[in-house]
Amino acid sequence: MPPFTSPASRRGRPSEHARLLQCVQEILERSDRAVPWEPDTVGLPDAHSDSALARINDVAFYANARNEVATLAGVCVHLLLLHNPEGDDGPRCQGCRLPWPCPTFGEISRLLG
Protein backbone atom coordinates (compact mmCIF):
# COMPACT_ATOMS: atom_id res chain seq x y z
CA MET A 1 0.00 0.00 0.00
CA PRO A 2 1.46 3.43 -0.93
CA PRO A 3 2.25 5.89 1.85
CA PHE A 4 -0.58 7.96 3.33
CA THR A 5 -3.32 5.54 2.29
CA SER A 6 -3.43 3.02 5.13
CA PRO A 7 -6.41 3.12 7.50
CA ALA A 8 -6.18 4.83 10.86
CA SER A 9 -4.60 2.88 13.66
CA ARG A 10 -6.88 1.74 16.42
CA ARG A 11 -4.10 2.40 18.95
CA GLY A 12 -4.50 6.17 18.94
CA ARG A 13 -1.89 6.98 16.29
CA PRO A 14 -2.99 9.50 13.66
CA SER A 15 -4.14 8.19 10.31
CA GLU A 16 -1.95 8.57 7.25
CA HIS A 17 -4.33 11.34 6.10
CA ALA A 18 -3.82 13.22 9.37
CA ARG A 19 -0.05 12.80 9.16
CA LEU A 20 0.10 14.10 5.58
CA LEU A 21 -2.15 17.03 6.46
CA GLN A 22 0.06 17.87 9.45
CA CYS A 23 3.19 17.66 7.27
CA VAL A 24 1.79 20.11 4.70
CA GLN A 25 0.50 22.46 7.41
CA GLU A 26 3.98 22.51 8.95
CA ILE A 27 5.48 23.46 5.56
CA LEU A 28 2.94 26.27 5.33
CA GLU A 29 3.75 27.48 8.86
CA ARG A 30 7.51 27.43 8.19
CA SER A 31 7.08 29.39 4.97
CA ASP A 32 4.92 31.94 6.80
CA ARG A 33 7.63 32.42 9.44
CA ALA A 34 10.48 32.59 6.94
CA VAL A 35 12.08 35.94 6.27
CA PRO A 36 11.60 37.00 2.65
CA TRP A 37 14.75 36.49 0.63
CA GLU A 38 16.40 39.64 -0.64
CA PRO A 39 19.73 39.85 -2.46
CA ASP A 40 21.19 42.32 0.03
CA THR A 41 20.27 40.23 3.11
CA VAL A 42 21.63 36.78 2.25
CA GLY A 43 23.72 37.27 -0.85
CA LEU A 44 23.30 35.79 -4.26
CA PRO A 45 23.97 32.12 -4.88
CA ASP A 46 26.82 31.29 -7.23
CA ALA A 47 25.86 31.87 -10.83
CA HIS A 48 25.53 28.82 -13.04
CA SER A 49 25.71 30.97 -16.14
CA ASP A 50 27.39 34.16 -17.27
CA SER A 51 24.15 35.23 -18.96
CA ALA A 52 22.60 38.32 -17.37
CA LEU A 53 19.12 37.06 -18.25
CA ALA A 54 19.79 33.73 -16.53
CA ARG A 55 21.04 35.62 -13.47
CA ILE A 56 17.88 37.75 -13.39
CA ASN A 57 15.81 34.57 -13.59
CA ASP A 58 17.77 33.08 -10.66
CA VAL A 59 17.13 36.18 -8.53
CA ALA A 60 13.43 36.18 -9.43
CA PHE A 61 13.17 32.48 -8.53
CA TYR A 62 14.71 32.96 -5.09
CA ALA A 63 12.75 36.13 -4.44
CA ASN A 64 9.42 34.40 -5.17
CA ALA A 65 10.15 30.94 -3.72
CA ARG A 66 8.79 31.68 -0.24
CA ASN A 67 5.42 32.87 -1.55
CA GLU A 68 5.19 30.08 -4.09
CA VAL A 69 5.90 27.40 -1.46
CA ALA A 70 3.26 28.91 0.81
CA THR A 71 0.73 28.97 -2.03
CA LEU A 72 1.39 25.35 -3.00
CA ALA A 73 1.21 24.21 0.63
CA GLY A 74 -2.07 26.10 1.02
CA VAL A 75 -3.52 24.31 -2.01
CA CYS A 76 -2.45 20.96 -0.55
CA VAL A 77 -4.05 21.78 2.81
CA HIS A 78 -7.35 22.72 1.15
CA LEU A 79 -7.37 19.58 -0.99
CA LEU A 80 -6.64 17.40 2.03
CA LEU A 81 -9.40 19.08 4.01
CA LEU A 82 -11.81 18.33 1.16
CA HIS A 83 -10.64 14.77 0.56
CA ASN A 84 -10.55 12.89 3.83
CA PRO A 85 -12.14 9.70 5.14
CA GLU A 86 -15.50 9.80 6.87
CA GLY A 87 -14.82 9.41 10.57
CA ASP A 88 -11.55 7.88 11.72
CA ASP A 89 -11.51 5.02 9.25
CA GLY A 90 -14.52 5.62 7.04
CA PRO A 91 -14.95 3.65 3.84
CA ARG A 92 -15.64 6.74 1.72
CA CYS A 93 -14.13 10.15 1.03
CA GLN A 94 -16.14 13.01 2.51
CA GLY A 95 -15.43 15.23 -0.50
CA CYS A 96 -16.08 13.05 -3.53
CA ARG A 97 -17.90 10.10 -1.88
CA LEU A 98 -15.65 7.58 -3.65
CA PRO A 99 -14.20 4.64 -1.73
CA TRP A 100 -11.33 5.63 0.57
CA PRO A 101 -8.59 6.33 -0.33
CA CYS A 102 -10.08 8.32 -3.20
CA PRO A 103 -8.08 8.97 -6.40
CA THR A 104 -7.47 12.62 -5.45
CA PHE A 105 -5.95 11.68 -2.10
CA GLY A 106 -3.96 8.89 -3.74
CA GLU A 107 -2.47 11.32 -6.24
CA ILE A 108 -1.61 13.90 -3.55
CA SER A 109 0.03 11.15 -1.54
CA ARG A 110 1.99 9.89 -4.52
CA LEU A 111 3.23 13.36 -5.46
CA LEU A 112 4.18 14.41 -1.94
CA GLY A 113 5.28 11.00 -0.67
A tleap script that builds the chain and sets N, CA, C and O, in Angstrom:
source leaprc.protein.ff14SB
mol = sequence {
  NMET PRO PRO PHE THR SER PRO ALA SER ARG
  ARG GLY ARG PRO SER GLU HIE ALA ARG LEU
  LEU GLN CYS VAL GLN GLU ILE LEU GLU ARG
  SER ASP ARG ALA VAL PRO TRP GLU PRO ASP
  THR VAL GLY LEU PRO ASP ALA HIE SER ASP
  SER ALA LEU ALA ARG ILE ASN ASP VAL ALA
  PHE TYR ALA ASN ALA ARG ASN GLU VAL ALA
  THR LEU ALA GLY VAL CYS VAL HIE LEU LEU
  LEU LEU HIE ASN PRO GLU GLY ASP ASP GLY
  PRO ARG CYS GLN GLY CYS ARG LEU PRO TRP
  PRO CYS PRO THR PHE GLY GLU ILE SER ARG
  LEU LEU CGLY
}
set mol.1.N position { 0.855 -1.180 0.000 }
set mol.1.CA position { 0.000 0.000 0.000 }
set mol.1.C position { 0.899 1.241 0.000 }
set mol.1.O position { 1.835 1.313 0.797 }
set mol.2.N position { 0.635 2.224 -0.880 }
set mol.2.CA position { 1.463 3.429 -0.932 }
set mol.2.C position { 1.349 4.218 0.370 }
set mol.2.O position { 0.399 4.033 1.130 }
set mol.3.N position { 2.328 5.106 0.628 }
set mol.3.CA position { 2.255 5.890 1.852 }
set mol.3.C position { 1.014 6.757 1.878 }
set mol.3.O position { 0.489 7.145 0.834 }
set mol.4.N position { 0.549 7.060 3.080 }
set mol.4.CA position { -0.577 7.958 3.332 }
set mol.4.C position { -1.918 7.397 2.886 }
set mol.4.O position { -2.868 8.163 2.721 }
set mol.5.N position { -2.031 6.085 2.684 }
set mol.5.CA position { -3.322 5.539 2.294 }
set mol.5.C position { -3.783 4.420 3.215 }
set mol.5.O position { -4.853 3.852 2.993 }
set mol.6.N position { -3.009 4.087 4.237 }
set mol.6.CA position { -3.430 3.022 5.134 }
set mol.6.C position { -4.504 3.544 6.085 }
set mol.6.O position { -4.546 4.742 6.364 }
set mol.7.N position { -5.372 2.667 6.586 }
set mol.7.CA position { -6.415 3.121 7.498 }
set mol.7.C position { -5.829 3.588 8.821 }
set mol.7.O position { -4.682 3.286 9.151 }
set mol.8.N position { -6.626 4.322 9.566 }
set mol.8.CA position { -6.180 4.834 10.862 }
set mol.8.C position { -5.901 3.682 11.809 }
set mol.8.O position { -6.566 2.647 11.764 }
set mol.9.N position { -4.934 3.869 12.645 }
set mol.9.CA position { -4.596 2.878 13.656 }
set mol.9.C position { -5.628 2.920 14.768 }
set mol.9.O position { -6.126 3.989 15.120 }
set mol.10.N position { -5.940 1.796 15.303 }
set mol.10.CA position { -6.881 1.744 16.424 }
set mol.10.C position { -6.163 1.983 17.749 }
set mol.10.O position { -6.804 1.971 18.800 }
set mol.11.N position { -4.871 2.197 17.727 }
set mol.11.CA position { -4.099 2.400 18.948 }
set mol.11.C position { -3.856 3.872 19.234 }
set mol.11.O position { -2.957 4.199 20.009 }
set mol.12.N position { -4.617 4.759 18.643 }
set mol.12.CA position { -4.497 6.172 18.938 }
set mol.12.C position { -3.507 6.938 18.084 }
set mol.12.O position { -3.378 8.152 18.242 }
set mol.13.N position { -2.802 6.266 17.182 }
set mol.13.CA position { -1.890 6.985 16.289 }
set mol.13.C position { -2.714 7.665 15.208 }
set mol.13.O position { -3.771 7.168 14.820 }
set mol.14.N position { -2.223 8.816 14.716 }
set mol.14.CA position { -2.988 9.503 13.660 }
set mol.14.C position { -2.993 8.680 12.367 }
set mol.14.O position { -2.067 7.919 12.088 }
set mol.15.N position { -4.052 8.856 11.599 }
set mol.15.CA position { -4.144 8.189 10.307 }
set mol.15.C position { -3.106 8.763 9.356 }
set mol.15.O position { -2.521 9.813 9.620 }
set mol.16.N position { -2.885 8.074 8.260 }
set mol.16.CA position { -1.951 8.573 7.251 }
set mol.16.C position { -2.446 9.904 6.695 }
set mol.16.O position { -1.638 10.779 6.382 }
set mol.17.N position { -3.768 10.069 6.566 }
set mol.17.CA position { -4.330 11.337 6.100 }
set mol.17.C position { -3.964 12.446 7.076 }
set mol.17.O position { -3.530 13.519 6.656 }
set mol.18.N position { -4.134 12.205 8.364 }
set mol.18.CA position { -3.816 13.220 9.373 }
set mol.18.C position { -2.330 13.549 9.377 }
set mol.18.O position { -1.953 14.707 9.553 }
set mol.19.N position { -1.485 12.543 9.185 }
set mol.19.CA position { -0.046 12.800 9.165 }
set mol.19.C position { 0.353 13.621 7.949 }
set mol.19.O position { 1.181 14.525 8.064 }
set mol.20.N position { -0.224 13.324 6.777 }
set mol.20.CA position { 0.100 14.096 5.576 }
set mol.20.C position { -0.399 15.528 5.723 }
set mol.20.O position { 0.307 16.471 5.366 }
set mol.21.N position { -1.611 15.696 6.246 }
set mol.21.CA position { -2.151 17.031 6.461 }
set mol.21.C position { -1.265 17.817 7.421 }
set mol.21.O position { -0.987 18.991 7.177 }
set mol.22.N position { -0.823 17.198 8.497 }
set mol.22.CA position { 0.064 17.866 9.449 }
set mol.22.C position { 1.380 18.254 8.784 }
set mol.22.O position { 1.890 19.349 9.021 }
set mol.23.N position { 1.930 17.381 7.964 }
set mol.23.CA position { 3.189 17.660 7.269 }
set mol.23.C position { 3.051 18.902 6.391 }
set mol.23.O position { 3.915 19.779 6.417 }
set mol.24.N position { 1.969 18.983 5.615 }
set mol.24.CA position { 1.787 20.115 4.700 }
set mol.24.C position { 1.496 21.390 5.491 }
set mol.24.O position { 1.946 22.469 5.106 }
set mol.25.N position { 0.756 21.280 6.581 }
set mol.25.CA position { 0.496 22.456 7.408 }
set mol.25.C position { 1.787 22.977 8.036 }
set mol.25.O position { 1.957 24.187 8.184 }
set mol.26.N position { 2.696 22.077 8.407 }
set mol.26.CA position { 3.981 22.509 8.953 }
set mol.26.C position { 4.819 23.221 7.899 }
set mol.26.O position { 5.509 24.189 8.220 }
set mol.27.N position { 4.776 22.768 6.650 }
set mol.27.CA position { 5.479 23.459 5.564 }
set mol.27.C position { 4.910 24.869 5.419 }
set mol.27.O position { 5.655 25.838 5.277 }
set mol.28.N position { 3.600 24.969 5.454 }
set mol.28.CA position { 2.941 26.270 5.333 }
set mol.28.C position { 3.337 27.188 6.487 }
set mol.28.O position { 3.618 28.366 6.266 }
set mol.29.N position { 3.363 26.670 7.705 }
set mol.29.CA position { 3.750 27.478 8.859 }
set mol.29.C position { 5.203 27.935 8.760 }
set mol.29.O position { 5.511 29.087 9.065 }
set mol.30.N position { 6.101 27.040 8.336 }
set mol.30.CA position { 7.509 27.429 8.194 }
set mol.30.C position { 7.680 28.495 7.131 }
set mol.30.O position { 8.473 29.420 7.305 }
set mol.31.N position { 6.945 28.379 6.027 }
set mol.31.CA position { 7.076 29.390 4.973 }
set mol.31.C position { 6.507 30.726 5.430 }
set mol.31.O position { 7.005 31.780 5.034 }
set mol.32.N position { 5.466 30.692 6.261 }
set mol.32.CA position { 4.920 31.940 6.800 }
set mol.32.C position { 5.908 32.631 7.736 }
set mol.32.O position { 5.970 33.860 7.776 }
set mol.33.N position { 6.681 31.847 8.489 }
set mol.33.CA position { 7.634 32.419 9.440 }
set mol.33.C position { 8.949 32.837 8.785 }
set mol.33.O position { 9.712 33.617 9.355 }
set mol.34.N position { 9.208 32.322 7.603 }
set mol.34.CA position { 10.483 32.592 6.941 }
set mol.34.C position { 10.600 34.066 6.570 }
set mol.34.O position { 9.621 34.716 6.205 }
set mol.35.N position { 11.805 34.565 6.673 }
set mol.35.CA position { 12.084 35.943 6.271 }
set mol.35.C position { 12.170 35.985 4.753 }
set mol.35.O position { 12.854 35.152 4.158 }
set mol.36.N position { 11.500 36.925 4.115 }
set mol.36.CA position { 11.597 37.002 2.654 }
set mol.36.C position { 13.047 37.144 2.209 }
set mol.36.O position { 13.829 37.871 2.822 }
set mol.37.N position { 13.390 36.453 1.155 }
set mol.37.CA position { 14.750 36.493 0.626 }
set mol.37.C position { 14.937 37.780 -0.156 }
set mol.37.O position { 14.100 38.156 -0.978 }
set mol.38.N position { 16.038 38.442 0.111 }
set mol.38.CA position { 16.399 39.640 -0.637 }
set mol.38.C position { 17.891 39.573 -0.915 }
set mol.38.O position { 18.657 39.162 -0.044 }
set mol.39.N position { 18.322 39.964 -2.105 }
set mol.39.CA position { 19.735 39.851 -2.458 }
set mol.39.C position { 20.687 40.515 -1.477 }
set mol.39.O position { 21.796 40.024 -1.268 }
set mol.40.N position { 20.276 41.617 -0.875 }
set mol.40.CA position { 21.192 42.319 0.031 }
set mol.40.C position { 21.190 41.750 1.451 }
set mol.40.O position { 21.994 42.180 2.278 }
set mol.41.N position { 20.304 40.790 1.756 }
set mol.41.CA position { 20.267 40.230 3.106 }
set mol.41.C position { 20.999 38.897 3.212 }
set mol.41.O position { 21.576 38.598 4.258 }
set mol.42.N position { 20.987 38.095 2.162 }
set mol.42.CA position { 21.633 36.783 2.248 }
set mol.42.C position { 22.649 36.546 1.145 }
set mol.42.O position { 23.320 35.514 1.143 }
set mol.43.N position { 22.775 37.441 0.242 }
set mol.43.CA position { 23.723 37.269 -0.851 }
set mol.43.C position { 23.140 36.428 -1.964 }
set mol.43.O position { 22.168 35.695 -1.779 }
set mol.44.N position { 23.746 36.551 -3.100 }
set mol.44.CA position { 23.298 35.795 -4.265 }
set mol.44.C position { 24.023 34.455 -4.327 }
set mol.44.O position { 25.223 34.383 -4.065 }
set mol.45.N position { 23.295 33.393 -4.674 }
set mol.45.CA position { 23.973 32.115 -4.876 }
set mol.45.C position { 24.925 32.211 -6.060 }
set mol.45.O position { 24.785 33.091 -6.909 }
set mol.46.N position { 25.887 31.307 -6.113 }
set mol.46.CA position { 26.818 31.291 -7.231 }
set mol.46.C position { 26.061 31.155 -8.547 }
set mol.46.O position { 25.116 30.375 -8.664 }
set mol.47.N position { 26.492 31.918 -9.514 }
set mol.47.CA position { 25.859 31.874 -10.833 }
set mol.47.C position { 26.244 30.589 -11.556 }
set mol.47.O position { 27.389 30.142 -11.497 }
set mol.48.N position { 25.265 30.009 -12.235 }
set mol.48.CA position { 25.526 28.820 -13.043 }
set mol.48.C position { 25.726 29.198 -14.507 }
set mol.48.O position { 25.987 28.347 -15.358 }
set mol.49.N position { 25.599 30.487 -14.774 }
set mol.49.CA position { 25.712 30.968 -16.141 }
set mol.49.C position { 26.235 32.400 -16.112 }
set mol.49.O position { 26.005 33.135 -15.152 }
set mol.50.N position { 26.932 32.785 -17.162 }
set mol.50.CA position { 27.393 34.162 -17.275 }
set mol.50.C position { 26.321 35.063 -17.892 }
set mol.50.O position { 26.501 36.279 -17.970 }
set mol.51.N position { 25.225 34.479 -18.324 }
set mol.51.CA position { 24.153 35.228 -18.957 }
set mol.51.C position { 23.436 36.112 -17.933 }
set mol.51.O position { 23.017 35.641 -16.875 }
set mol.52.N position { 23.303 37.392 -18.263 }
set mol.52.CA position { 22.599 38.324 -17.374 }
set mol.52.C position { 21.134 37.931 -17.231 }
set mol.52.O position { 20.564 38.050 -16.146 }
set mol.53.N position { 20.522 37.466 -18.310 }
set mol.53.CA position { 19.120 37.056 -18.255 }
set mol.53.C position { 18.944 35.852 -17.334 }
set mol.53.O position { 17.988 35.795 -16.561 }
set mol.54.N position { 19.861 34.892 -17.413 }
set mol.54.CA position { 19.795 33.729 -16.529 }
set mol.54.C position { 19.944 34.164 -15.076 }
set mol.54.O position { 19.269 33.632 -14.194 }
set mol.55.N position { 20.819 35.122 -14.827 }
set mol.55.CA position { 21.043 35.625 -13.467 }
set mol.55.C position { 19.792 36.320 -12.938 }
set mol.55.O position { 19.436 36.152 -11.772 }
set mol.56.N position { 19.128 37.094 -13.781 }
set mol.56.CA position { 17.879 37.753 -13.386 }
set mol.56.C position { 16.827 36.709 -13.057 }
set mol.56.O position { 16.082 36.862 -12.089 }
set mol.57.N position { 16.757 35.644 -13.856 }
set mol.57.CA position { 15.805 34.568 -13.590 }
set mol.57.C position { 16.103 33.883 -12.260 }
set mol.57.O position { 15.177 33.544 -11.522 }
set mol.58.N position { 17.385 33.674 -11.941 }
set mol.58.CA position { 17.768 33.079 -10.655 }
set mol.58.C position { 17.283 33.963 -9.500 }
set mol.58.O position { 16.690 33.468 -8.541 }
set mol.59.N position { 17.537 35.253 -9.597 }
set mol.59.CA position { 17.133 36.176 -8.535 }
set mol.59.C position { 15.612 36.170 -8.383 }
set mol.59.O position { 15.103 36.145 -7.262 }
set mol.60.N position { 14.893 36.194 -9.488 }
set mol.60.CA position { 13.428 36.176 -9.434 }
set mol.60.C position { 12.923 34.885 -8.795 }
set mol.60.O position { 11.967 34.907 -8.019 }
set mol.61.N position { 13.565 33.757 -9.120 }
set mol.61.CA position { 13.171 32.482 -8.532 }
set mol.61.C position { 13.315 32.525 -7.019 }
set mol.61.O position { 12.374 32.199 -6.296 }
set mol.62.N position { 14.481 32.922 -6.537 }
set mol.62.CA position { 14.712 32.956 -5.094 }
set mol.62.C position { 13.817 33.978 -4.400 }
set mol.62.O position { 13.348 33.739 -3.287 }
set mol.63.N position { 13.582 35.096 -5.041 }
set mol.63.CA position { 12.753 36.133 -4.437 }
set mol.63.C position { 11.303 35.675 -4.290 }
set mol.63.O position { 10.624 36.093 -3.352 }
set mol.64.N position { 10.817 34.831 -5.192 }
set mol.64.CA position { 9.419 34.397 -5.173 }
set mol.64.C position { 9.205 33.039 -4.524 }
set mol.64.O position { 8.061 32.640 -4.308 }
set mol.65.N position { 10.273 32.323 -4.209 }
set mol.65.CA position { 10.151 30.943 -3.722 }
set mol.65.C position { 9.323 30.847 -2.443 }
set mol.65.O position { 8.495 29.945 -2.315 }
set mol.66.N position { 9.529 31.748 -1.513 }
set mol.66.CA position { 8.791 31.683 -0.238 }
set mol.66.C position { 7.285 31.764 -0.475 }
set mol.66.O position { 6.530 30.956 0.066 }
set mol.67.N position { 6.846 32.725 -1.273 }
set mol.67.CA position { 5.417 32.871 -1.546 }
set mol.67.C position { 4.869 31.703 -2.344 }
set mol.67.O position { 3.741 31.268 -2.114 }
set mol.68.N position { 5.653 31.195 -3.274 }
set mol.68.CA position { 5.187 30.076 -4.087 }
set mol.68.C position { 5.054 28.799 -3.261 }
set mol.68.O position { 4.107 28.036 -3.451 }
set mol.69.N position { 5.992 28.560 -2.350 }
set mol.69.CA position { 5.896 27.395 -1.464 }
set mol.69.C position { 4.663 27.525 -0.578 }
set mol.69.O position { 3.927 26.555 -0.395 }
set mol.70.N position { 4.433 28.702 -0.035 }
set mol.70.CA position { 3.261 28.912 0.815 }
set mol.70.C position { 1.971 28.690 0.029 }
set mol.70.O position { 1.027 28.095 0.549 }
set mol.71.N position { 1.921 29.154 -1.197 }
set mol.71.CA position { 0.733 28.968 -2.030 }
set mol.71.C position { 0.491 27.494 -2.322 }
set mol.71.O position { -0.635 27.011 -2.202 }
set mol.72.N position { 1.540 26.780 -2.704 }
set mol.72.CA position { 1.392 25.348 -2.997 }
set mol.72.C position { 0.998 24.557 -1.749 }
set mol.72.O position { 0.168 23.652 -1.828 }
set mol.73.N position { 1.579 24.888 -0.612 }
set mol.73.CA position { 1.210 24.207 0.626 }
set mol.73.C position { -0.245 24.512 0.985 }
set mol.73.O position { -0.963 23.634 1.465 }
set mol.74.N position { -0.677 25.739 0.758 }
set mol.74.CA position { -2.070 26.099 1.016 }
set mol.74.C position { -3.034 25.308 0.147 }
set mol.74.O position { -4.085 24.878 0.623 }
set mol.75.N position { -2.692 25.113 -1.115 }
set mol.75.CA position { -3.520 24.308 -2.014 }
set mol.75.C position { -3.604 22.872 -1.494 }
set mol.75.O position { -4.681 22.276 -1.477 }
set mol.76.N position { -2.475 22.327 -1.074 }
set mol.76.CA position { -2.455 20.958 -0.547 }
set mol.76.C position { -3.321 20.845 0.700 }
set mol.76.O position { -4.068 19.876 0.844 }
set mol.77.N position { -3.235 21.812 1.597 }
set mol.77.CA position { -4.054 21.783 2.812 }
set mol.77.C position { -5.531 21.778 2.441 }
set mol.77.O position { -6.297 20.974 2.972 }
set mol.78.N position { -5.936 22.655 1.547 }
set mol.78.CA position { -7.353 22.721 1.152 }
set mol.78.C position { -7.820 21.427 0.499 }
set mol.78.O position { -8.922 20.957 0.779 }
set mol.79.N position { -6.997 20.848 -0.365 }
set mol.79.CA position { -7.369 19.578 -0.991 }
set mol.79.C position { -7.494 18.458 0.038 }
set mol.79.O position { -8.405 17.634 -0.037 }
set mol.80.N position { -6.572 18.435 0.997 }
set mol.80.CA position { -6.635 17.400 2.028 }
set mol.80.C position { -7.809 17.597 2.965 }
set mol.80.O position { -8.355 16.620 3.479 }
set mol.81.N position { -8.212 18.838 3.199 }
set mol.81.CA position { -9.396 19.076 4.015 }
set mol.81.C position { -10.665 18.671 3.271 }
set mol.81.O position { -11.648 18.272 3.896 }
set mol.82.N position { -10.653 18.769 1.959 }
set mol.82.CA position { -11.806 18.332 1.163 }
set mol.82.C position { -11.852 16.821 1.006 }
set mol.82.O position { -12.927 16.222 1.053 }
set mol.83.N position { -10.708 16.209 0.823 }
set mol.83.CA position { -10.635 14.768 0.559 }
set mol.83.C position { -10.063 14.058 1.772 }
set mol.83.O position { -8.849 13.916 1.915 }
set mol.84.N position { -10.958 13.615 2.639 }
set mol.84.CA position { -10.552 12.888 3.831 }
set mol.84.C position { -11.581 11.811 4.125 }
set mol.84.O position { -12.722 11.909 3.673 }
set mol.85.N position { -11.197 10.784 4.874 }
set mol.85.CA position { -12.137 9.696 5.135 }
set mol.85.C position { -13.232 10.122 6.106 }
set mol.85.O position { -13.005 10.940 6.998 }
set mol.86.N position { -14.420 9.557 5.921 }
set mol.86.CA position { -15.498 9.798 6.872 }
set mol.86.C position { -15.104 9.184 8.208 }
set mol.86.O position { -14.715 8.017 8.258 }
set mol.87.N position { -15.195 9.935 9.270 }
set mol.87.CA position { -14.824 9.410 10.575 }
set mol.87.C position { -13.349 9.076 10.626 }
set mol.87.O position { -12.570 9.572 9.812 }
set mol.88.N position { -12.954 8.236 11.580 }
set mol.88.CA position { -11.550 7.878 11.721 }
set mol.88.C position { -11.078 6.907 10.651 }
set mol.88.O position { -9.941 6.998 10.190 }
set mol.89.N position { -11.926 5.995 10.259 }
set mol.89.CA position { -11.512 5.016 9.254 }
set mol.89.C position { -12.659 4.711 8.298 }
set mol.89.O position { -12.901 3.560 7.933 }
set mol.90.N position { -13.360 5.777 7.901 }
set mol.90.CA position { -14.525 5.622 7.040 }
set mol.90.C position { -14.194 4.997 5.703 }
set mol.90.O position { -13.076 5.124 5.204 }
set mol.91.N position { -15.178 4.317 5.122 }
set mol.91.CA position { -14.948 3.646 3.844 }
set mol.91.C position { -15.029 4.569 2.636 }
set mol.91.O position { -14.695 4.163 1.523 }
set mol.92.N position { -15.467 5.805 2.843 }
set mol.92.CA position { -15.639 6.742 1.723 }
set mol.92.C position { -14.988 8.082 2.021 }
set mol.92.O position { -14.786 8.461 3.174 }
set mol.93.N position { -14.665 8.789 0.938 }
set mol.93.CA position { -14.126 10.148 1.033 }
set mol.93.C position { -15.278 11.108 1.291 }
set mol.93.O position { -16.323 11.013 0.648 }
set mol.94.N position { -15.094 12.027 2.223 }
set mol.94.CA position { -16.142 13.013 2.506 }
set mol.94.C position { -16.367 13.964 1.342 }
set mol.94.O position { -17.484 14.436 1.134 }
set mol.95.N position { -15.310 14.252 0.580 }
set mol.95.CA position { -15.431 15.226 -0.502 }
set mol.95.C position { -16.073 14.687 -1.760 }
set mol.95.O position { -16.995 15.300 -2.297 }
set mol.96.N position { -15.602 13.552 -2.237 }
set mol.96.CA position { -16.085 13.049 -3.528 }
set mol.96.C position { -16.941 11.798 -3.396 }
set mol.96.O position { -17.500 11.324 -4.385 }
set mol.97.N position { -17.051 11.254 -2.178 }
set mol.97.CA position { -17.897 10.095 -1.884 }
set mol.97.C position { -17.425 8.801 -2.535 }
set mol.97.O position { -18.150 7.806 -2.531 }
set mol.98.N position { -16.220 8.804 -3.094 }
set mol.98.CA position { -15.651 7.576 -3.652 }
set mol.98.C position { -15.054 6.750 -2.525 }
set mol.98.O position { -14.801 7.272 -1.439 }
set mol.99.N position { -14.826 5.458 -2.773 }
set mol.99.CA position { -14.196 4.639 -1.727 }
set mol.99.C position { -12.858 5.222 -1.296 }
set mol.99.O position { -12.101 5.748 -2.112 }
set mol.100.N position { -12.578 5.119 0.014 }
set mol.100.CA position { -11.326 5.634 0.567 }
set mol.100.C position { -10.228 4.605 0.424 }
set mol.100.O position { -10.475 3.427 0.682 }
set mol.101.N position { -9.020 4.990 0.023 }
set mol.101.CA position { -8.591 6.334 -0.333 }
set mol.101.C position { -9.047 6.693 -1.749 }
set mol.101.O position { -8.909 5.897 -2.678 }
set mol.102.N position { -9.581 7.877 -1.894 }
set mol.102.CA position { -10.080 8.318 -3.197 }
set mol.102.C position { -8.903 8.622 -4.126 }
set mol.102.O position { -7.774 8.791 -3.665 }
set mol.103.N position { -9.169 8.692 -5.449 }
set mol.103.CA position { -8.084 8.972 -6.399 }
set mol.103.C position { -7.376 10.304 -6.148 }
set mol.103.O position { -6.166 10.401 -6.356 }
set mol.104.N position { -8.099 11.322 -5.708 }
set mol.104.CA position { -7.466 12.618 -5.449 }
set mol.104.C position { -6.466 12.494 -4.307 }
set mol.104.O position { -5.337 12.972 -4.423 }
set mol.105.N position { -6.863 11.861 -3.208 }
set mol.105.CA position { -5.945 11.680 -2.095 }
set mol.105.C position { -4.780 10.790 -2.499 }
set mol.105.O position { -3.644 11.044 -2.098 }
set mol.106.N position { -5.038 9.759 -3.278 }
set mol.106.CA position { -3.956 8.886 -3.739 }
set mol.106.C position { -2.926 9.644 -4.557 }
set mol.106.O position { -1.724 9.419 -4.410 }
set mol.107.N position { -3.388 10.535 -5.411 }
set mol.107.CA position { -2.467 11.320 -6.242 }
set mol.107.C position { -1.672 12.314 -5.399 }
set mol.107.O position { -0.472 12.486 -5.615 }
set mol.108.N position { -2.328 12.971 -4.443 }
set mol.108.CA position { -1.614 13.898 -3.555 }
set mol.108.C position { -0.545 13.126 -2.786 }
set mol.108.O position { 0.591 13.582 -2.652 }
set mol.109.N position { -0.914 11.980 -2.298 }
set mol.109.CA position { 0.033 11.150 -1.538 }
set mol.109.C position { 1.204 10.725 -2.393 }
set mol.109.O position { 2.351 10.763 -1.947 }
set mol.110.N position { 0.923 10.320 -3.618 }
set mol.110.CA position { 1.986 9.885 -4.525 }
set mol.110.C position { 2.949 11.042 -4.833 }
set mol.110.O position { 4.167 10.866 -4.834 }
set mol.111.N position { 2.387 12.211 -5.090 }
set mol.111.CA position { 3.228 13.357 -5.460 }
set mol.111.C position { 4.039 13.907 -4.296 }
set mol.111.O position { 5.166 14.363 -4.489 }
set mol.112.N position { 3.486 13.870 -3.104 }
set mol.112.CA position { 4.183 14.405 -1.943 }
set mol.112.C position { 4.963 13.352 -1.180 }
set mol.112.O position { 5.845 13.678 -0.385 }
set mol.113.N position { 4.642 12.096 -1.419 }
set mol.113.CA position { 5.275 11.003 -0.665 }
set mol.113.C position { 6.613 10.696 -1.180 }
set mol.113.O position { 7.284 9.804 -0.662 }
savepdb mol mol.pdb
quit
